[in-house]
Coordinates of N, CA, C and O in Angstrom, one line a residue:
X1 N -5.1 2.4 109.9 CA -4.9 2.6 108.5 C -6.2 3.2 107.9 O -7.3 2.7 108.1
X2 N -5.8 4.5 107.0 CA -6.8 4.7 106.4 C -7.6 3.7 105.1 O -6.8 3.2 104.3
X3 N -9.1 3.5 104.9 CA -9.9 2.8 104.2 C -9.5 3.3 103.1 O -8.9 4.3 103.1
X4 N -9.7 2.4 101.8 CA -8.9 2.8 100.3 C -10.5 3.3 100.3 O -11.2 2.7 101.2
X5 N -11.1 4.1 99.5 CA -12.4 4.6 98.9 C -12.7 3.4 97.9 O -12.2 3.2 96.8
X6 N -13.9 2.8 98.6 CA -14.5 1.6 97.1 C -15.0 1.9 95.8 O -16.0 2.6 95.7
X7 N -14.5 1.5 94.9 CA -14.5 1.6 93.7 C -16.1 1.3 93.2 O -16.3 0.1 93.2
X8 N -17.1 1.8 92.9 CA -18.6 1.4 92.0 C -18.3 0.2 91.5 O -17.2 0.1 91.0
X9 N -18.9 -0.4 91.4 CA -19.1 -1.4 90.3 C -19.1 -0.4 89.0 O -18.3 -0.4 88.1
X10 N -20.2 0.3 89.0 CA -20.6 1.1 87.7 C -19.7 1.7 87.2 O -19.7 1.9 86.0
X11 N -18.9 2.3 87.9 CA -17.6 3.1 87.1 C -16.8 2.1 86.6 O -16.0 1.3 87.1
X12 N -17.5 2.4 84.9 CA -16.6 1.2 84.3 C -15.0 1.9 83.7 O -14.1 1.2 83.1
X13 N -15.1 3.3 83.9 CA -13.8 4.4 83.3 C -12.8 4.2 84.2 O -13.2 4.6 85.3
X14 N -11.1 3.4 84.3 CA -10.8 3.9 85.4 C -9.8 5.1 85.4 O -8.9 5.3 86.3
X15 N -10.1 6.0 84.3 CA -8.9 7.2 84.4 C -10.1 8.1 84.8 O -10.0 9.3 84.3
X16 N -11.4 7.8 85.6 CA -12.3 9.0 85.4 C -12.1 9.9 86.6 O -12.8 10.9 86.7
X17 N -11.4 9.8 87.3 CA -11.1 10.7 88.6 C -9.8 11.4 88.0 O -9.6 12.5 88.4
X18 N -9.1 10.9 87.1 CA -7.8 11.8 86.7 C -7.7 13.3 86.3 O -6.8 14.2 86.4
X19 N -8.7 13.2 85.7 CA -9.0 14.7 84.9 C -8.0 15.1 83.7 O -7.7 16.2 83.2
X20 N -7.5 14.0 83.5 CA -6.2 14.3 82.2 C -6.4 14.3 80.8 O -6.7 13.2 80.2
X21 N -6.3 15.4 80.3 CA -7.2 15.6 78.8 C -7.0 15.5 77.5 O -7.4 16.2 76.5
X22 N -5.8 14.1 77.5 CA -5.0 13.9 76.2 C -5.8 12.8 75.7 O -5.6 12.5 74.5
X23 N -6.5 12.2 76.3 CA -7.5 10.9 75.5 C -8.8 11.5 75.1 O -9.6 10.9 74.3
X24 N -8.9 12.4 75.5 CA -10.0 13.3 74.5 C -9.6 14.1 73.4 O -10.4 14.4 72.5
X25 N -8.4 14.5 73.4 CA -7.8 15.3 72.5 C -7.5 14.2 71.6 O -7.9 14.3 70.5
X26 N -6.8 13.0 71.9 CA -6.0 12.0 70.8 C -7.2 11.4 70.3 O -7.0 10.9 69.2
X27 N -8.5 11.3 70.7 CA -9.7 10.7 69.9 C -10.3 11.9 69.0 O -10.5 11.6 67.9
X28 N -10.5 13.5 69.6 CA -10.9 14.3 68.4 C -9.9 14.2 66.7 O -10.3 14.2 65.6
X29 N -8.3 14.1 67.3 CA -7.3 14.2 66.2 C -7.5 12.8 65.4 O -8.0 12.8 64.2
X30 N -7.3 11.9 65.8 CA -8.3 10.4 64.9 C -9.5 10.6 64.3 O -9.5 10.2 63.1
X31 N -10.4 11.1 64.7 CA -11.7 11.3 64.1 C -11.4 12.2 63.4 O -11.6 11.8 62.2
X32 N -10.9 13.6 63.5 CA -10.8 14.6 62.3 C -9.5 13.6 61.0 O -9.5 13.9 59.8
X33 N -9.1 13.0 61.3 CA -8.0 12.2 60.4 C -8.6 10.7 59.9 O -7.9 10.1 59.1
X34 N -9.6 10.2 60.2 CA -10.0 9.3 59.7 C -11.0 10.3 58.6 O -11.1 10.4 57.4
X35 N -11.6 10.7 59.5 CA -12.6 11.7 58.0 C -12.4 12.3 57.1 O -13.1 12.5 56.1
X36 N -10.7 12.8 57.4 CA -10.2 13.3 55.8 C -9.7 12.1 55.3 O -8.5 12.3 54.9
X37 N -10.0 11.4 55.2 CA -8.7 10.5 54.6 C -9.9 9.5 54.2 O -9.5 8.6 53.5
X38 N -11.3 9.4 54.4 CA -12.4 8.9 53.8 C -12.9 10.0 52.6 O -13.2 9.6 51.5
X39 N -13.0 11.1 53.0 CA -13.4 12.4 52.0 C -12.5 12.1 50.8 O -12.9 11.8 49.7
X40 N -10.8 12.2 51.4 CA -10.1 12.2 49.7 C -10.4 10.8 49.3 O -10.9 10.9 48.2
X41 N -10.3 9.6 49.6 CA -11.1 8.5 48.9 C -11.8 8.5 48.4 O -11.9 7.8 47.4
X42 N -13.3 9.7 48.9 CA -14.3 9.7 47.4 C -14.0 10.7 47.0 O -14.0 10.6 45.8
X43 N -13.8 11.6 47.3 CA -13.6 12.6 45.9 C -12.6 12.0 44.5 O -12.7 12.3 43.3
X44 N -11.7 11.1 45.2 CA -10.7 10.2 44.4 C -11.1 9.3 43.5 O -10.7 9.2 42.3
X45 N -12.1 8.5 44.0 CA -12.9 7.4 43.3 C -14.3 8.1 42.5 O -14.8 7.4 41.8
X46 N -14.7 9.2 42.6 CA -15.5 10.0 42.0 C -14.6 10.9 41.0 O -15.2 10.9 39.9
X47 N -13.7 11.4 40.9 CA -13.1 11.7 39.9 C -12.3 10.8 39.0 O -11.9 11.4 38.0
X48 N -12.1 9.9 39.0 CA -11.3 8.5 38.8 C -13.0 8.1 37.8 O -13.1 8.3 36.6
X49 N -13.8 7.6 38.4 CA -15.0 7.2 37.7 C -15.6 8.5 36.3 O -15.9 8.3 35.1
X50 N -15.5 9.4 37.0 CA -16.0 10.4 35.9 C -14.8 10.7 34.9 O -15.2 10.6 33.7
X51 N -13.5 10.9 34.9 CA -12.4 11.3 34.3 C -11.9 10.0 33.0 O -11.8 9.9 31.8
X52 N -11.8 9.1 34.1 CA -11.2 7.9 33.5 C -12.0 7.0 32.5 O -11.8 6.9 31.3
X53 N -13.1 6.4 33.4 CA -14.5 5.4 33.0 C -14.6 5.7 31.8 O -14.5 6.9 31.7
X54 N -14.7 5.2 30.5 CA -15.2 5.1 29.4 C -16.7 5.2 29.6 O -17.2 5.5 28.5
X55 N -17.4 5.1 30.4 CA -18.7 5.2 30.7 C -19.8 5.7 29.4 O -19.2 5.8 28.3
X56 N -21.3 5.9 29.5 CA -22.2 6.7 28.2 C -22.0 7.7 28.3 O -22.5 8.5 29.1
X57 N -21.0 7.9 27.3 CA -20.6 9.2 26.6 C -21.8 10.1 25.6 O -22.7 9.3 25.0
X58 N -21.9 11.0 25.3 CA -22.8 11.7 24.6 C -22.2 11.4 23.1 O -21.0 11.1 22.8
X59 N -23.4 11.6 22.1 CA -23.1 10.9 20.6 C -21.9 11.0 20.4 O -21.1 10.1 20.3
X60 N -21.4 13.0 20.3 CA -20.9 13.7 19.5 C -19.5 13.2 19.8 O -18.6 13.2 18.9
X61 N -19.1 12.7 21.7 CA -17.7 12.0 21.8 C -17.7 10.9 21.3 O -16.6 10.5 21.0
X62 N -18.6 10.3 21.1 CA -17.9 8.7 20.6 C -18.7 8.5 18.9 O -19.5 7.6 18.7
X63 N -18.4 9.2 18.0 CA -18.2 9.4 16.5 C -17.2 8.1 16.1 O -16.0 8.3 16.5
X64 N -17.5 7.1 15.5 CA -17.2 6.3 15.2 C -17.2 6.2 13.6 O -18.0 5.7 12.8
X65 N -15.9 6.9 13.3 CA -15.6 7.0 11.6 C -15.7 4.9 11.3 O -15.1 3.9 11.8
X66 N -16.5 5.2 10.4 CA -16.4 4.0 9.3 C -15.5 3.5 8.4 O -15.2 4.1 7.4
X67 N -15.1 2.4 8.7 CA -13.7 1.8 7.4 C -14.1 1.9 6.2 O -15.1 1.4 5.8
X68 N -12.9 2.7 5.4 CA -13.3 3.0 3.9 C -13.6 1.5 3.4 O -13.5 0.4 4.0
X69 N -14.2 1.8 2.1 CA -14.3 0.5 1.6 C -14.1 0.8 -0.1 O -14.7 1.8 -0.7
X70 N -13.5 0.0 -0.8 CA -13.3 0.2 -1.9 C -13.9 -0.6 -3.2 O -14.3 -1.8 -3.0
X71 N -14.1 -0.1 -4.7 CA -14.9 -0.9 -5.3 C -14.1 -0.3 -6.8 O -14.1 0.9 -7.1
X72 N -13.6 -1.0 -7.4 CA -12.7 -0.6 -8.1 C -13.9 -0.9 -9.8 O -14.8 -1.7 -9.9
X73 N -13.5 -0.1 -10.6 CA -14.6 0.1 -11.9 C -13.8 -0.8 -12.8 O -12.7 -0.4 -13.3
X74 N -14.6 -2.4 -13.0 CA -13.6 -3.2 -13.6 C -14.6 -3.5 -14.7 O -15.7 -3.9 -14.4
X75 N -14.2 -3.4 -16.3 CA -12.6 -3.7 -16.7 C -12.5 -1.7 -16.4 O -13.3 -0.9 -16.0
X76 N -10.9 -1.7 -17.0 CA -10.6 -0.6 -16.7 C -10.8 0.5 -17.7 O -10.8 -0.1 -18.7
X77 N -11.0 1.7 -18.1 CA -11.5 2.6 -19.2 C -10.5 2.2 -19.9 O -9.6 1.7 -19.3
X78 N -10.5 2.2 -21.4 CA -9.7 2.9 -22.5 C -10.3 3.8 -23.7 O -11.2 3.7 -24.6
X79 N -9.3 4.7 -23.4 CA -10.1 6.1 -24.2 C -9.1 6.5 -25.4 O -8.0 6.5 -24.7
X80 N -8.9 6.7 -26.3 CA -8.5 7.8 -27.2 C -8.7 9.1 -26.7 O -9.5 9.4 -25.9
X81 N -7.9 9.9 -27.2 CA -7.7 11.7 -27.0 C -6.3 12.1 -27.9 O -5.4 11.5 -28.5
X82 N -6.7 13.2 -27.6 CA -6.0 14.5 -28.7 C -4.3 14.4 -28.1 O -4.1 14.9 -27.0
X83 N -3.2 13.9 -28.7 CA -2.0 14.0 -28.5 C -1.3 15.3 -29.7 O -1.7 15.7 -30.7
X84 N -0.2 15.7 -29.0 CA 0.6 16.1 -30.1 C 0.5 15.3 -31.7 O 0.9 14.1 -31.9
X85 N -0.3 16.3 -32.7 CA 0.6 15.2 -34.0 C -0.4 13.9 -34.4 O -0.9 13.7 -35.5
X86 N -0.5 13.1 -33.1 CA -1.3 11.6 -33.1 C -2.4 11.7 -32.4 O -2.7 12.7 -31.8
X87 N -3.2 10.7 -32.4 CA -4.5 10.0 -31.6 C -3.3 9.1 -30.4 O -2.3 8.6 -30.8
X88 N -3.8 9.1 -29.3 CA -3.3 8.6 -28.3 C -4.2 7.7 -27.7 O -5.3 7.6 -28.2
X89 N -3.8 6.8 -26.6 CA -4.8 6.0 -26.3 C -4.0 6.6 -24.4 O -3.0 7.1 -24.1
X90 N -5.4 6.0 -23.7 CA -5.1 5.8 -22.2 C -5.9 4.5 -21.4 O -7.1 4.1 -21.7
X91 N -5.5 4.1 -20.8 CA -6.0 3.4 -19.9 C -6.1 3.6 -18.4 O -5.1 4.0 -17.9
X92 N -7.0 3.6 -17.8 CA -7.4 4.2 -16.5 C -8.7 3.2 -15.6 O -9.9 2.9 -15.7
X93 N -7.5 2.9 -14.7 CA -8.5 2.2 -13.6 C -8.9 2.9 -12.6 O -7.9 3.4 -12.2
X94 N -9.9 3.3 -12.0 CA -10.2 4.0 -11.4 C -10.9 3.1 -10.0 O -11.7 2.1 -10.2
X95 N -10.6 3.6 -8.7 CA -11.1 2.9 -7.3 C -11.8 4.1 -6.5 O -11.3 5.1 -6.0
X96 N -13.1 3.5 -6.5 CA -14.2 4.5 -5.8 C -14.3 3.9 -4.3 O -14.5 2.8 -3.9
X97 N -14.0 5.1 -3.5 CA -14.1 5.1 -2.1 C -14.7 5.7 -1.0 O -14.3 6.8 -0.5
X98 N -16.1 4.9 -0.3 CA -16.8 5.2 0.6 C -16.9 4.7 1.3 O -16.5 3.5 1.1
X99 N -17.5 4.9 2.4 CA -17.6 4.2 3.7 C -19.2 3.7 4.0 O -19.7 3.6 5.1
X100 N -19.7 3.5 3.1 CA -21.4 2.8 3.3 C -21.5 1.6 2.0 O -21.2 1.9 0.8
X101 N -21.8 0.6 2.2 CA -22.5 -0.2 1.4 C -23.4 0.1 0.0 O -23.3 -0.5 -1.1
X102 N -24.4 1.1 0.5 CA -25.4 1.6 -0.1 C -24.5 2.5 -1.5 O -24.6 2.4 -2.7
X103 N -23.9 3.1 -0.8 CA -22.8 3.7 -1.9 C -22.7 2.9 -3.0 O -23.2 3.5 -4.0
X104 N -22.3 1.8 -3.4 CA -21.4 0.8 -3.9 C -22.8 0.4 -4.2 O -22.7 0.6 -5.4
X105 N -23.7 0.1 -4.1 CA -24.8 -0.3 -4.7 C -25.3 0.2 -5.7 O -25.6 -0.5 -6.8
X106 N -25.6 1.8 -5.5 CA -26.0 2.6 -6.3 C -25.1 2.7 -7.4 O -25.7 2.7 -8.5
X107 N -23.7 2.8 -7.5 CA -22.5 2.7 -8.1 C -22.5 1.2 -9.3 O -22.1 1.3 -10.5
X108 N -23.1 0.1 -8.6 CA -23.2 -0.8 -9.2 C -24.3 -0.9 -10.5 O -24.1 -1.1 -11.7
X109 N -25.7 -0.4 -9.4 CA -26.6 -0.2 -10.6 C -26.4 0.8 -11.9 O -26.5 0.4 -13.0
X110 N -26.2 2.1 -11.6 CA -25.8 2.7 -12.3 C -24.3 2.7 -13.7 O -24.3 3.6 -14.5
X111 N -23.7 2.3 -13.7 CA -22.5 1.3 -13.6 C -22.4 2.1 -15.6 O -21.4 2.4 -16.3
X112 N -23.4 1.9 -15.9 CA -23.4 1.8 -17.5 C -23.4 3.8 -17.5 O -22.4 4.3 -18.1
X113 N -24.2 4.7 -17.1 CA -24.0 5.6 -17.3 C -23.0 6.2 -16.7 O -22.8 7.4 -17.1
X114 N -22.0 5.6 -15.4 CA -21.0 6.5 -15.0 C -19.8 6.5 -16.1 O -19.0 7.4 -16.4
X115 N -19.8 4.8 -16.7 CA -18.8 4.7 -17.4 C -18.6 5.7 -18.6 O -17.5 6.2 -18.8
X116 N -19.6 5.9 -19.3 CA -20.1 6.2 -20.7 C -19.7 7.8 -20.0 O -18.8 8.4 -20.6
X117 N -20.3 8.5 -18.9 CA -20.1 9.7 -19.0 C -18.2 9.5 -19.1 O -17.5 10.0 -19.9
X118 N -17.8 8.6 -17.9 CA -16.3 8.9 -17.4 C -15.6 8.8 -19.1 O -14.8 9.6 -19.3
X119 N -15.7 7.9 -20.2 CA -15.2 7.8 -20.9 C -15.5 9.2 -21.9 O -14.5 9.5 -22.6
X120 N -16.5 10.0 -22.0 CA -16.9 10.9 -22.6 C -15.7 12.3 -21.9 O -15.1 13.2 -22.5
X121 N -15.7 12.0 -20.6 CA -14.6 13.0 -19.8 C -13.2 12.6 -20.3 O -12.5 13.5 -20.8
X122 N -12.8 11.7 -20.1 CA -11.7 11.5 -20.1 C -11.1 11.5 -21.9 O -9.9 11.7 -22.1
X123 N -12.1 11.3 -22.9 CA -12.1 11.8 -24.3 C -11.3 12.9 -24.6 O -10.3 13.0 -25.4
X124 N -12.2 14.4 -23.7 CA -12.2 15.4 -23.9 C -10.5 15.9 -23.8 O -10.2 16.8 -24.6
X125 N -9.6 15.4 -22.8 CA -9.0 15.4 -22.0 C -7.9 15.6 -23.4 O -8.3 15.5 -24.5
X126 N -6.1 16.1 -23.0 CA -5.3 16.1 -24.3 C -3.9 15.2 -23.3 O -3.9 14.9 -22.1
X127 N -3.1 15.0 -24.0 CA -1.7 14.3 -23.5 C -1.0 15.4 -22.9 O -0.2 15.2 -22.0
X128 N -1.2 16.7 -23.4 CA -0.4 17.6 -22.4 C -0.7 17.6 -20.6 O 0.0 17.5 -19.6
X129 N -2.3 17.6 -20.9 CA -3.1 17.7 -19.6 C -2.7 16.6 -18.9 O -2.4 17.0 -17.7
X130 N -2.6 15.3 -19.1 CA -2.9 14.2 -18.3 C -1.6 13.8 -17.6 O -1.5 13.2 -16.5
X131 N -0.3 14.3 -18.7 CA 1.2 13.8 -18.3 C 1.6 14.9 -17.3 O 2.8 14.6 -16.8
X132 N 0.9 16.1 -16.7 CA 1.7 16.6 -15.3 C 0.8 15.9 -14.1 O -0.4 15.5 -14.4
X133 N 1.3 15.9 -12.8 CA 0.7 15.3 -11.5 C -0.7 16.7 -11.4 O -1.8 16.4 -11.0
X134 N -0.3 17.7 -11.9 CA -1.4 18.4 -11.4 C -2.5 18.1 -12.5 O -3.7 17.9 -12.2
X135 N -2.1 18.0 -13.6 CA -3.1 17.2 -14.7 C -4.1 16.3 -13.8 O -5.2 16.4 -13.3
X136 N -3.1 15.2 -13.9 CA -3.7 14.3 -13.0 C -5.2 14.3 -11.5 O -6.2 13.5 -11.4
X137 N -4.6 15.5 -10.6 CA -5.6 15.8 -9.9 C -7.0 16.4 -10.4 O -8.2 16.1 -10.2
X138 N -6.3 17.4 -11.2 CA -7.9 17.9 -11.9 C -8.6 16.9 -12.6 O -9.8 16.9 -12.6
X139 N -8.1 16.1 -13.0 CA -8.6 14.6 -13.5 C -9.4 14.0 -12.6 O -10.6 13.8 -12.8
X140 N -8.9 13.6 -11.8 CA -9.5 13.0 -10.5 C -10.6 13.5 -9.7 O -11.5 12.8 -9.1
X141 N -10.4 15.3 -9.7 CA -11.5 16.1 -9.0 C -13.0 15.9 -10.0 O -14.1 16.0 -9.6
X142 N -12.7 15.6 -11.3 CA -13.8 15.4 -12.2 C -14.1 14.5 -12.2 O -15.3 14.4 -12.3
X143 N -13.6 13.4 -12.2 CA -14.1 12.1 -11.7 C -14.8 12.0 -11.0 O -15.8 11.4 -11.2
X144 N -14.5 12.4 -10.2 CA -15.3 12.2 -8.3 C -16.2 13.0 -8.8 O -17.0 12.2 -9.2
X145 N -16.5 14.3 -9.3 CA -17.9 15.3 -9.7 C -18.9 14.3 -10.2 O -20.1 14.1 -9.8
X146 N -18.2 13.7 -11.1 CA -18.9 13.2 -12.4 C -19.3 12.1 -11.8 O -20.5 12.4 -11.6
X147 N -19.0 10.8 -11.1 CA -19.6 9.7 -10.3 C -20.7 10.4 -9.1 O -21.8 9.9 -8.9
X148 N -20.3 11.5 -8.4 CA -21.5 11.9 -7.7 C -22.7 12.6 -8.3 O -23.8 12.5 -7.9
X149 N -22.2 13.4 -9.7 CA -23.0 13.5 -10.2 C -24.7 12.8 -10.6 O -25.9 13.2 -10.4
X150 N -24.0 11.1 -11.7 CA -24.6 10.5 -11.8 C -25.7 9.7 -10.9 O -26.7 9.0 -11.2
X151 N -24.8 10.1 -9.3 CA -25.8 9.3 -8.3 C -26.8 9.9 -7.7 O -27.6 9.3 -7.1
X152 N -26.8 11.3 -7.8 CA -27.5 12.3 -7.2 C -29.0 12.2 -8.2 O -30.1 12.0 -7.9
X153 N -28.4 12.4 -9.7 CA -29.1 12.2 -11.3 C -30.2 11.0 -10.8 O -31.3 11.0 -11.4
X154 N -30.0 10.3 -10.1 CA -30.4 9.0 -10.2 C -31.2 8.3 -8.9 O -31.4 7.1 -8.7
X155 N -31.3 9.3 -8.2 CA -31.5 8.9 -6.7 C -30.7 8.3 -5.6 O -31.3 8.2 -4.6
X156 N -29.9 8.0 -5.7 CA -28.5 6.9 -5.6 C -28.1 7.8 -4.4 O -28.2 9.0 -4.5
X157 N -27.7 7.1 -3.3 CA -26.7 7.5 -2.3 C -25.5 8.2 -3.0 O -25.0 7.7 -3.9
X158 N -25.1 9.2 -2.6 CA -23.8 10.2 -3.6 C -22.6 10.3 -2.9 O -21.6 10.8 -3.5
X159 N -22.4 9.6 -1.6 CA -21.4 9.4 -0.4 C -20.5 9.2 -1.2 O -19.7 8.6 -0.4
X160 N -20.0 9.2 -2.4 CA -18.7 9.2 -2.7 C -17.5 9.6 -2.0 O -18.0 10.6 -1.4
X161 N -16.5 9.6 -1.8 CA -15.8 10.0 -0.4 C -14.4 10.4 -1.2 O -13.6 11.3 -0.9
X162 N -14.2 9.3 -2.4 CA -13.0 9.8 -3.0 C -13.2 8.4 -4.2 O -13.8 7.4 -4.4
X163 N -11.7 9.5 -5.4 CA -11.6 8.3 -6.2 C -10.2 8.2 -6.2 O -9.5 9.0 -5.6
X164 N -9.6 7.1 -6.9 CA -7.9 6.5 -6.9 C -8.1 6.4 -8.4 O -9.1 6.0 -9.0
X165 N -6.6 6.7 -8.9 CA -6.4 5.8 -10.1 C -5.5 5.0 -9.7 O -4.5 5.4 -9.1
X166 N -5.7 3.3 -9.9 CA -5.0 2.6 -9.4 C -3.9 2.4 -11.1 O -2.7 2.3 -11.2
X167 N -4.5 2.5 -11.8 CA -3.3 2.5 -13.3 C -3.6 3.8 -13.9 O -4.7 4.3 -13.9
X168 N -2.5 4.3 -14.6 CA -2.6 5.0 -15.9 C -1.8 5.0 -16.6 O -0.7 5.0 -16.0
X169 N -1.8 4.8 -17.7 CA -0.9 4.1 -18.7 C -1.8 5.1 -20.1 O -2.9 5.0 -20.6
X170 N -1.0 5.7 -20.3 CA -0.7 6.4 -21.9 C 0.1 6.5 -22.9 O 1.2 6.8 -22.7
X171 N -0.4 6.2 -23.8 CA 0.2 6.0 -25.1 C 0.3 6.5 -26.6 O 1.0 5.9 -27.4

């Protein structure tokens, strides 16, 4: 009988006499497929992070408008003006609206000449003018003039932002 050929110890491979070249092939296709499939994971988790993340944003994206705040001019005006025929009267509450504190301060202190001007404006004013809606706005646009006016006059924060009439009542 022929001797079987002894195996090394050292040959720890035992397909290494085969010469068969699909376990080298099936390990390059794993390695090229494990490495794409780690690549799209970060590119995934890196655009996921940048896209999504709320992260520090630059000023200009995260502008954080301020809640209006309101401060209404109490008691409310009453003025006389020019009607058809008669003297008329009006009453007018008016609600100043800005978004800073400081606003409202200045507003406060000044308080005695915004009135006296607004009553002086709203004097001038006739019952034709005040009874259309568009009356009304130009009314309002001089208001707002006239209160930023006096705070500018005065050193005063002028952030006036808007005014409301919360009543008008003419008579």
């Amino acid at each position: 009988m022929a001797k079987k050929p002894e195996k090394s110890k050292l040959d720890l491979n035992p397909n290494a006499g085969k010469g068969s070249g699909k376990g080298g092939a099936l390990k390059l296709i794993l390695i090229v497929l494990v490495t794409f499939v780690v690549a799209a994971a970060v590119g995934g988790a890196a655009a996921w992070y940048f896209l999504v993340m709320p992260g520090d944003r630059p000023a200009e994206e995260q502008t954080v408008v301020a809640e209006p705040l309101y401060l209404p001019l109490e008691p409310p005006l009453v003025v006389n003006f020019s009607g058809s025929e008669r003297i008329r009267f009006a009453q007018v509450g008016i609600v100043v609206m800005a978004r800073n504190e400081d606003v409202f301060t200045g507003v406060e202190r000044h308080m005695p000449v915004i009135r006296n001007n607004l009553m002086l404006l709203l004097s001038q004013k006739t019952y034709d003018q005040l009874v259309t809606s568009e009356g009304k706005e130009v009314l309002r646009a001089e208001v707002l003039d006239e209160i930023r006016g006096v705070l500018e006059q005065r050193g005063a924060p002028a952030n006036v932002e808007a005014i409301y009439f919360n009543n008008l009542v003419m008579q």
